[in-house]
Coordinates of C-alpha atoms and ligand atoms in Angstrom, one line a residue:
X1 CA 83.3 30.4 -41.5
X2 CA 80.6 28.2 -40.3
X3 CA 80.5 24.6 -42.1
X4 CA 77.6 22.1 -40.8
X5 CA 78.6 18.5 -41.3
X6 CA 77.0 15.5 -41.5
X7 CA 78.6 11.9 -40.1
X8 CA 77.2 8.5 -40.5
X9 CA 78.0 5.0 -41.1
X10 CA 78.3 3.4 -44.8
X11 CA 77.9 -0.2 -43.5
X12 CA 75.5 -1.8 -40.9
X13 CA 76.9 0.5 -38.1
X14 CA 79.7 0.5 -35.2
X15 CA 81.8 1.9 -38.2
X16 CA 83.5 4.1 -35.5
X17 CA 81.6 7.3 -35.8
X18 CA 82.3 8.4 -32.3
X19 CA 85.8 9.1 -32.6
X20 CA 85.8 11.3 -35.7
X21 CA 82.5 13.2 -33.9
X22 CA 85.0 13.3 -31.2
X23 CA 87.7 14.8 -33.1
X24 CA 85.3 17.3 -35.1
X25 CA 84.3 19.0 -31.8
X26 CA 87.0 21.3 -32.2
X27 CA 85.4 23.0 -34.9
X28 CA 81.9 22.6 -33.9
X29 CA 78.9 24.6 -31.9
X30 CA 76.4 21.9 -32.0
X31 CA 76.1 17.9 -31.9
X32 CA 72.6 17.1 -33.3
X33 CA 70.7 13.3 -33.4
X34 CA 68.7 13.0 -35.4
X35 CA 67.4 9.7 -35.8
X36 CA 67.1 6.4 -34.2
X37 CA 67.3 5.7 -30.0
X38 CA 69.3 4.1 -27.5
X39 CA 69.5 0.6 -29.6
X40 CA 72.7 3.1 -30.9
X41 CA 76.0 2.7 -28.7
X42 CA 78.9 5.0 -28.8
X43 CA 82.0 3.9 -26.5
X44 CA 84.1 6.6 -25.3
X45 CA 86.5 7.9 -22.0
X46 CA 85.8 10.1 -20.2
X47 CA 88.5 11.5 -17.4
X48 CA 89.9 8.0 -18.0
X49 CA 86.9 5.9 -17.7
X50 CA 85.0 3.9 -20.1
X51 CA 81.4 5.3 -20.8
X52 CA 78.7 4.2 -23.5
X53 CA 77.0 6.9 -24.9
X54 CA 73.2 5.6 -26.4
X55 CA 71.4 8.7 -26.9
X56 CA 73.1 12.0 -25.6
X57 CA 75.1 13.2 -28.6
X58 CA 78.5 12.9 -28.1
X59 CA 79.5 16.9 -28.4
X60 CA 78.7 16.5 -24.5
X61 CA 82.4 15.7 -23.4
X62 CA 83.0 19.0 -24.7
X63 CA 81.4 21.7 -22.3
X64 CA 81.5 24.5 -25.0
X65 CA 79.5 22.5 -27.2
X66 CA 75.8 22.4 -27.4
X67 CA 73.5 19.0 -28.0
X68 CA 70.2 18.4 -28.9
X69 CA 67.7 15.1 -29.2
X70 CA 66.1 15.8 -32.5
X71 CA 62.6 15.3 -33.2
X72 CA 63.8 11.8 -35.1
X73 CA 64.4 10.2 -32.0
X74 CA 62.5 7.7 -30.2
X75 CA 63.2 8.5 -26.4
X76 CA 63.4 6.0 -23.6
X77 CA 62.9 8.5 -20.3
X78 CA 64.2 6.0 -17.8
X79 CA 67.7 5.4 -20.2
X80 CA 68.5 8.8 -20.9
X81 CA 68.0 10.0 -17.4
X82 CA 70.5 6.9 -16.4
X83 CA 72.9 8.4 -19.4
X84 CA 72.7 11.9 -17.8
X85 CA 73.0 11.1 -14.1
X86 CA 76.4 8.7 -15.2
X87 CA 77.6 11.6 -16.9
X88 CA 76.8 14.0 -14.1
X89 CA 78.9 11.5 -12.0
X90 CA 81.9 12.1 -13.6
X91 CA 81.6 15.8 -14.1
X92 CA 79.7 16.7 -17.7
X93 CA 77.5 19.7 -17.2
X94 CA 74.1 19.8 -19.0
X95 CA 72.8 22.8 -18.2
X96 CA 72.0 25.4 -20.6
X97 CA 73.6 23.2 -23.5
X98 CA 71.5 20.1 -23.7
X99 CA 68.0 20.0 -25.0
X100 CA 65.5 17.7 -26.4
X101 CA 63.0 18.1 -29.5
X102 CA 59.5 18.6 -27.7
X103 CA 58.5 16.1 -30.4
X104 CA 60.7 13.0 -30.0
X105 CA 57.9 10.1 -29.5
X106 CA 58.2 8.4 -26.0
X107 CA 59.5 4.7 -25.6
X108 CA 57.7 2.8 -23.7
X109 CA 57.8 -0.6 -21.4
X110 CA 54.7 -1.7 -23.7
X111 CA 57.1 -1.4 -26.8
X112 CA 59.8 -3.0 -25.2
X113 CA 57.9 -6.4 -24.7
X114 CA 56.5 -6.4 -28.3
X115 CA 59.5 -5.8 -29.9
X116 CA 61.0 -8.8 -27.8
X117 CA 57.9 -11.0 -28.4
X118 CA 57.9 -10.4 -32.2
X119 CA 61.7 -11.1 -32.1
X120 CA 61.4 -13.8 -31.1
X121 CA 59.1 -15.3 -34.7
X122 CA 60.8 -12.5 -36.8
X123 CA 64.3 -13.4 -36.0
X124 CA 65.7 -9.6 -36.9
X125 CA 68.1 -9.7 -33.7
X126 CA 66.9 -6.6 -32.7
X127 CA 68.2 -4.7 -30.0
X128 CA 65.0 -5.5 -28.3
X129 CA 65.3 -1.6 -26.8
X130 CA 61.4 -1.3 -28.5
X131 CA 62.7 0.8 -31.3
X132 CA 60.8 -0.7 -34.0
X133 CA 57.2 -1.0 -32.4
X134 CA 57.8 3.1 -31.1
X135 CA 58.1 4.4 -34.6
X136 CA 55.4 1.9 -35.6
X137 CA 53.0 4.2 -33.2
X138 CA 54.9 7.1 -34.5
X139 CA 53.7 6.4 -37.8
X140 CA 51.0 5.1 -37.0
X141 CA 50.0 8.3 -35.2
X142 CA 49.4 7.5 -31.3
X143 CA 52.6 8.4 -29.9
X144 CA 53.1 9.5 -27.1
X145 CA 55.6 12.7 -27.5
X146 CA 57.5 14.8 -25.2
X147 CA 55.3 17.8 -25.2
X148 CA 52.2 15.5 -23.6
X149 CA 54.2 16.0 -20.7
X150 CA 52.9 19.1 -20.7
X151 CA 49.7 18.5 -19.3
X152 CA 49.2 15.0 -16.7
X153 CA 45.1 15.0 -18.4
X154 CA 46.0 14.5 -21.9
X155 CA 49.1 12.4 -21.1
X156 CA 46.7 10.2 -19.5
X157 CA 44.1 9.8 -22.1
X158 CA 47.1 9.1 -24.9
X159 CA 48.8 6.8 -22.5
X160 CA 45.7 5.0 -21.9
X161 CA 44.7 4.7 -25.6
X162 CA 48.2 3.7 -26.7
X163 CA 48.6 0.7 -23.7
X164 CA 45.6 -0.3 -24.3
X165 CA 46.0 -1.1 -27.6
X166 CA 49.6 -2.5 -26.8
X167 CA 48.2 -5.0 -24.1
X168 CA 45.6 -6.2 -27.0
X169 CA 48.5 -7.4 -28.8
X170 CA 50.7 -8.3 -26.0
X171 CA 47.7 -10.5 -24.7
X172 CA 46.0 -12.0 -27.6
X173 CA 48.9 -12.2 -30.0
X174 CA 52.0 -12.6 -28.1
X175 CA 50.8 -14.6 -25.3
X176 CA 52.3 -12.1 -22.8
X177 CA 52.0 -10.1 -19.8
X178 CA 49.5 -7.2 -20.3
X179 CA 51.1 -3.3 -19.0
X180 CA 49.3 -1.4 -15.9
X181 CA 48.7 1.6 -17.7
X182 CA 48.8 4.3 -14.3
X183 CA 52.4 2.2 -13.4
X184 CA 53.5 3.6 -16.8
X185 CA 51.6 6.9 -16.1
X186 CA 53.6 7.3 -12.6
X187 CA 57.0 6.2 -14.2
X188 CA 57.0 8.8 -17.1
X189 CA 56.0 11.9 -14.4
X190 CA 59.2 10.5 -12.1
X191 CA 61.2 11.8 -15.1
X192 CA 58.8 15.0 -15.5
X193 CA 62.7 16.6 -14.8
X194 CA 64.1 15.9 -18.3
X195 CA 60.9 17.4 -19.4
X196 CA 61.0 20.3 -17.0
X197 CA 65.0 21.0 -17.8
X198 CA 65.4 20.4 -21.6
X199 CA 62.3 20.4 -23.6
X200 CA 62.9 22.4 -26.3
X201 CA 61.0 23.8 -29.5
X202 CA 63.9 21.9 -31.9
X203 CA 62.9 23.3 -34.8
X204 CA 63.5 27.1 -34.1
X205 CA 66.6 25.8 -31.9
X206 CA 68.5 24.7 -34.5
X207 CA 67.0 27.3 -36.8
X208 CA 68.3 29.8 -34.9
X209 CA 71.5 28.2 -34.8
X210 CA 72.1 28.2 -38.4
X211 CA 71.1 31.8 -38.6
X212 CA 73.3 33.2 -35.7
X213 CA 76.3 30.8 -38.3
X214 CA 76.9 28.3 -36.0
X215 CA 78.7 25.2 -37.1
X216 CA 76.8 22.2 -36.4
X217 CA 77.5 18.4 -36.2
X218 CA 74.4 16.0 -37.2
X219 CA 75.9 12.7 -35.7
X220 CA 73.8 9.9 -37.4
X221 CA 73.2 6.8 -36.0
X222 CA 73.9 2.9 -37.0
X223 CA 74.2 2.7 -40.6
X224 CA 73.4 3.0 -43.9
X225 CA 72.4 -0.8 -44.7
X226 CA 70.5 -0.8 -41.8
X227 CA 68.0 2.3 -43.2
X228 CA 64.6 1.6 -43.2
X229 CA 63.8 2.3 -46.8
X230 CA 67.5 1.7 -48.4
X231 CA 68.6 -1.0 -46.4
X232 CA 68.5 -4.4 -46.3
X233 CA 64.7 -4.8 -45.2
X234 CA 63.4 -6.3 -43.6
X235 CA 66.5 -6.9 -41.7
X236 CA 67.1 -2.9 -40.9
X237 CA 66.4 -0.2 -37.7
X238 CA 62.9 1.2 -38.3
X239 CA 64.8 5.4 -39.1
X240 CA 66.2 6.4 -41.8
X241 CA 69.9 6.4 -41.3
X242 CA 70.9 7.9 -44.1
X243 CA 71.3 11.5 -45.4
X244 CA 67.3 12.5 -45.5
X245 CA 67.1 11.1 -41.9
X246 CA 69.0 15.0 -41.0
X247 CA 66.1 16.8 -42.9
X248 CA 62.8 15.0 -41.3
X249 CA 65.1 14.1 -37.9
X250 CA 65.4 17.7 -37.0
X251 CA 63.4 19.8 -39.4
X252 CA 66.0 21.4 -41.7
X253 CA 66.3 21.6 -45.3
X254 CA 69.4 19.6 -47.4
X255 CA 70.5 22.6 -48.2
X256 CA 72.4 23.6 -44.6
X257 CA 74.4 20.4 -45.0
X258 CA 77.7 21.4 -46.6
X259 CA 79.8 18.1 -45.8
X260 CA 78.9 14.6 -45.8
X261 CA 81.1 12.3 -43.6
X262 CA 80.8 9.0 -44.9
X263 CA 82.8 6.4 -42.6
X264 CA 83.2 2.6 -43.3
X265 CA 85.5 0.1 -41.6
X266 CA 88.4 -1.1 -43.8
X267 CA 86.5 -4.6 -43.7
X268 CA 82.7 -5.0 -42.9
X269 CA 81.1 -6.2 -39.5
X270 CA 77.2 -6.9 -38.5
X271 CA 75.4 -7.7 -35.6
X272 CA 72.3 -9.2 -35.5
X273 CA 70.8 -11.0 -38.7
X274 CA 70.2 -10.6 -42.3
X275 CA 72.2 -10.6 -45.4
X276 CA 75.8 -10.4 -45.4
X277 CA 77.2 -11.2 -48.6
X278 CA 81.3 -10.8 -47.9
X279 CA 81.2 -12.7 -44.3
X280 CA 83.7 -15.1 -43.4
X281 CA 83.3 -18.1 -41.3
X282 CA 87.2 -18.9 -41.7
X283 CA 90.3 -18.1 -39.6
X284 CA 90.5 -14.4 -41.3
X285 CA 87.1 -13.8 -40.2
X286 CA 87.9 -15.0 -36.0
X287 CA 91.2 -12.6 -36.8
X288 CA 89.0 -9.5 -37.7
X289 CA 86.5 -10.4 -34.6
X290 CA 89.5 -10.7 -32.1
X291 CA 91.9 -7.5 -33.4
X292 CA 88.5 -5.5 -34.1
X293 CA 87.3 -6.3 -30.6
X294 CA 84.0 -6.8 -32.6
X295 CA 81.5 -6.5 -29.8
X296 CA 78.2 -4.9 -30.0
X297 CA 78.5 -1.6 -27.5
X298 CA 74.8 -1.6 -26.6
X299 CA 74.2 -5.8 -26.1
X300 CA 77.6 -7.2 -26.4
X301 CA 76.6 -9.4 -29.0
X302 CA 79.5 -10.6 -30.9
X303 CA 79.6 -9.0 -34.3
X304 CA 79.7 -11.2 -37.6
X305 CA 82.6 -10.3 -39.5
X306 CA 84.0 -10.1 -43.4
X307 CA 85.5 -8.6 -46.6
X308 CA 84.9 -4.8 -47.7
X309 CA 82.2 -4.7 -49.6
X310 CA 82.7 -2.4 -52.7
X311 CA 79.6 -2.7 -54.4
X312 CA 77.4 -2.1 -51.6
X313 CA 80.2 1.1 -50.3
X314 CA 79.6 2.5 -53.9
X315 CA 75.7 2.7 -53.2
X316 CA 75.9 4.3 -50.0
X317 CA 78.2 6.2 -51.0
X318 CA 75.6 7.7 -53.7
X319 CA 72.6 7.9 -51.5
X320 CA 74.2 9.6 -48.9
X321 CA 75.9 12.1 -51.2
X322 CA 79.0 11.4 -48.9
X323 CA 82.0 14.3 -50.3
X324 CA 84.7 12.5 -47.8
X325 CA 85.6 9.0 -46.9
X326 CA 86.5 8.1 -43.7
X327 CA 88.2 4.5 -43.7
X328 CA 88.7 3.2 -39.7
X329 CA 90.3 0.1 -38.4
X330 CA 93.1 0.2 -41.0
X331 CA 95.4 -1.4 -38.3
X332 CA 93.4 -4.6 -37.7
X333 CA 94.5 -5.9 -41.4
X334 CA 98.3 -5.1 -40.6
X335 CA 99.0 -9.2 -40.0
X336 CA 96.8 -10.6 -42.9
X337 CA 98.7 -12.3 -45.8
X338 CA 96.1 -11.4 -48.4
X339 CA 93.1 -9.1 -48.3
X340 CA 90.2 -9.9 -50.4
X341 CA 87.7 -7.3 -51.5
X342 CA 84.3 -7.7 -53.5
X343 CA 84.5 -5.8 -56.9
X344 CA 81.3 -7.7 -58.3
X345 CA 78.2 -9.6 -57.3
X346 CA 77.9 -13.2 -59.7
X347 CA 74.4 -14.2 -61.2
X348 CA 73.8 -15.9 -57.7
X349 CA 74.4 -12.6 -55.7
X350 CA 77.6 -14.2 -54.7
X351 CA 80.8 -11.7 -54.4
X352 CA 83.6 -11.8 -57.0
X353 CA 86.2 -10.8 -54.8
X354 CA 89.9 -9.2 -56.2
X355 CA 92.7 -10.9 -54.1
X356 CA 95.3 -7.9 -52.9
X357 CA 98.7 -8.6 -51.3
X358 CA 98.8 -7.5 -47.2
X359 CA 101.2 -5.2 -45.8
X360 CA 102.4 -8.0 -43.2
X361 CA 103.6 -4.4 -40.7
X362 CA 101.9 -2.6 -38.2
X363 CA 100.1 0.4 -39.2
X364 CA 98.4 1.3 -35.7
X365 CA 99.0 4.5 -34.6
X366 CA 100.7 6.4 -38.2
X367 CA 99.3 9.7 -38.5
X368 CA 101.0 10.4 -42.0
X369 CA 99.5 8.9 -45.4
X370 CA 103.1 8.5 -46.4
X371 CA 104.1 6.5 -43.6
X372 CA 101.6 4.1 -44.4
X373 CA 103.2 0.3 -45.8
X374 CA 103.1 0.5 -50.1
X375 CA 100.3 -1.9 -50.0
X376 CA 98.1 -0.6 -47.4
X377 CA 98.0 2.7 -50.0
X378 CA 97.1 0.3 -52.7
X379 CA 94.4 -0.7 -50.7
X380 CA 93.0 2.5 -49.6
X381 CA 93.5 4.1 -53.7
X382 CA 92.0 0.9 -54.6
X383 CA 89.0 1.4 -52.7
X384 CA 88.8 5.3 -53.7
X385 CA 88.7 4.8 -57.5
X386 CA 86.1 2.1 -56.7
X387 CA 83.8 3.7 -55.5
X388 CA 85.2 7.8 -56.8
X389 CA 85.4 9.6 -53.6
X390 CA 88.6 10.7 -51.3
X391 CA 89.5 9.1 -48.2
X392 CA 90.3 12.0 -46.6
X393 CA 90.2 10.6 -43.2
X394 CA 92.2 7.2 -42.2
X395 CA 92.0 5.9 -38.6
X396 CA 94.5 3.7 -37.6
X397 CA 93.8 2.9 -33.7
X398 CA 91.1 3.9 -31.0
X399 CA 92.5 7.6 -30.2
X400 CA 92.5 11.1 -31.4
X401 CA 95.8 10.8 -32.7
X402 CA 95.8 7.9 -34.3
X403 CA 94.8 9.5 -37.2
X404 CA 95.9 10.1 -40.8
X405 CA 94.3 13.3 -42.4
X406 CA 94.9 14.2 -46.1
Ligands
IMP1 P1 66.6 -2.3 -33.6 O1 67.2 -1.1 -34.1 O2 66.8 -2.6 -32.2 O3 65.2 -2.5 -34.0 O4 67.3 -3.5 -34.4 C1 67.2 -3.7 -35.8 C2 68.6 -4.2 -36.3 O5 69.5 -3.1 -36.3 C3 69.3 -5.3 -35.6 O6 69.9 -6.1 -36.6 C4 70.3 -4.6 -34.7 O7 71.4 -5.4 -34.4 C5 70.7 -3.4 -35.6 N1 71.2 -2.3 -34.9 C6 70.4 -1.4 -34.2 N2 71.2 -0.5 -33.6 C7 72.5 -0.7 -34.0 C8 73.7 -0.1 -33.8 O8 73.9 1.0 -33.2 N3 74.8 -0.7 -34.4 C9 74.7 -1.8 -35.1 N4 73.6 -2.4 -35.4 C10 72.5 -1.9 -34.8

């Protein structure tokens, strides 16, 4: 039976969504985006060597499996034909499986240098990859889309409008460097291939898809507190990262999602700015940093570190509808004495925070729920009456079989 499930993050991303996509190929057809661009950073191996996957789904490692760039996604040409060529390197195939939504608005340099000029007053910490000011022109309704690839005339007259307008800001504004709009012009027919080879009508694709029963994947990207609408604005991406981001992203009803994957870290990391309620600045938070390896995949920017956050988990938990839990990074709380967790938010918006004994032995690498230490249970049956959903899924290390399934 076909069964079309939905992954994404609970927390501000880097939750580890890339191994459970990894280990849900087996039962998949399809890896869909959906949402967001190449500011998202997947690390996986590939025939023993270390790749980061921004924008290519990561169903790609698995030659049976089909991928598609949603109509969600803000599309840098120049990174995703660097993604592809790396991946030809080492032996991934792309044709006849991969395909991208004729729709997805077009990144360009112009953004790029507004989103890092505005960073610089705004202070988000962007991943200055021009995310925000593309779906700003999405919205706004001058993007430039795949499709205007189509025909060089029109491209021309949209790309001149839209730079235009971009060097007005980037000169009188920003104080920058102004764009040569036919430089841009020539650079976005040198990748008139990915146009040419996977330009797809995304819509009927994945229409089709769902009629012919086809499992599909929609792999979302970053995380839930980092939504545009339900996070915490104005420190956010500028998609929706949570569940609706799978209807508008790709042009299907909430009604072909039968699973929601929700996954959240068995502490809580962020990179970048913004609220943080739960974040340590002590000796258990350098501990989390240095076990997690809690480095940014796409800028390498150390990640800020803390407690589980309960209250927030329970929210996302609800907008996302999530029907499973996935709990990673178990193992990188083996050697803590005590484990704090916030249960409650005081007057001040500080967290109350209940105080739970450690399991002081290594969990890395059990694969059975029962094997797991009495107190690392606690913790996990602690946080699943918390916030009323299963944890069907525990990772305890980086691969496939480190694994506990219930
Ligand atoms: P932007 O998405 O580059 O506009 O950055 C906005 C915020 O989202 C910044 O705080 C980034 O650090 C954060 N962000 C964007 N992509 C990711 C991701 O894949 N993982 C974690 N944080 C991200």
């Amino acid at each position: 039976m076909s069964e079309n499930i939905l992954i994404l993050g609970l927390q501000w991303g880097d939750e580890g969504k890339g191994k459970i996509v990894d280990f849900l190929s087996e039962k998949i057809n399809a890896v869909c985006r959906f949402q967001g661009g190449h500011n998202a950073g997947h690390t996986i191996k590939v025939n023993g060597k270390q790749t980061v996957l921004h924008l290519v789904p990561s169903g790609i490692l698995h030659e049976n499996i089909n991928c598609l760039i949603g109509n969600g996604v803000v599309l840098a040409l120049d990174a995703l034909d660097k993604e592809i060529n790396d991946l030809k390197a080492v032996g991934i195939n792309f044709d006849n499986r991969f395909f991208i939504s004729s729709n997805c608005p077009l990144i360009l340099p112009t953004h790029i240098s507004i989103d890092k000029a505005r960073d610089k007053d705004e202070s988000i910490g962007t991943t200055g990859r021009g995310i925000g000011p593309a779906y700003e022109d999405k919205v706004g309704r001058r993007s430039v889309k795949l499709d205007d690839l189509a025909d060089e005339q029109k491209l021309r007259e949209k790309l001149n409008t839209q730079v235009n307008y971009h060097n007005k800001l980037l000169k009188n504004i920003y104080k920058r460097d102004t764009h040569d709009v036919e430089k841009i012009f020539d650079a976005i027919l040198n990748y008139k291939h990915l146009f040419d080879n996977y330009c797809v009508d995304s819509q009927s694709l994945v229409n089709n898809w769902i009629t012919d029963s086809k499992s599909i994947l929609f792999e979302g990207a970053q995380g839930s507190l980092l939504d545009i609408d339900h996070g915490t604005y104005p420190y956010v991406t500028s998609s929706n990262t949570t569940a609706g981001g799978v209807s508008t992203g790709l042009g299907i009803g909430p009604k072909y999602i039968d699973k929601i994957i929700g996954i959240s870290k068995a502490y809580t990391t962020r990179v970048g700015e913004g609220p943080f309620l739960t974040e340590l600045f002590d000796q258990d938070g350098e501990h989390l940093a240095r076990k997690g390896n809690e480095f940014g995949a796409t800028t390498g920017r150390p990640r800020r570190c803390g407690w589980l956050d309960l209250v927030s988990l329970k929210k996302t938990v609800f907008m996302n509808s999530v029907t499973d839990l996935c709990i990673t990074k178990l193992d990188v709380l083996d050697e803590l004495k005590e484990i704090k967790i916030c249960v409650q938010y005081n007057n001040l918006g500080e967290p109350i925070y209940q105080t739970m004994k450690g399991w002081q032995s290594i969990t890395e690498g059990i694969s059975n729920y029962e094997m797991l230490p009495q107190n690392a249970k606690k913790y996990i049956e602690f946080i699943e009456k918390f916030i009323e959903c299963k944890a069907t899924t525990i990772s305890t290390g980086p691969s496939r079989d480190q694994t506990i399934h219930r």
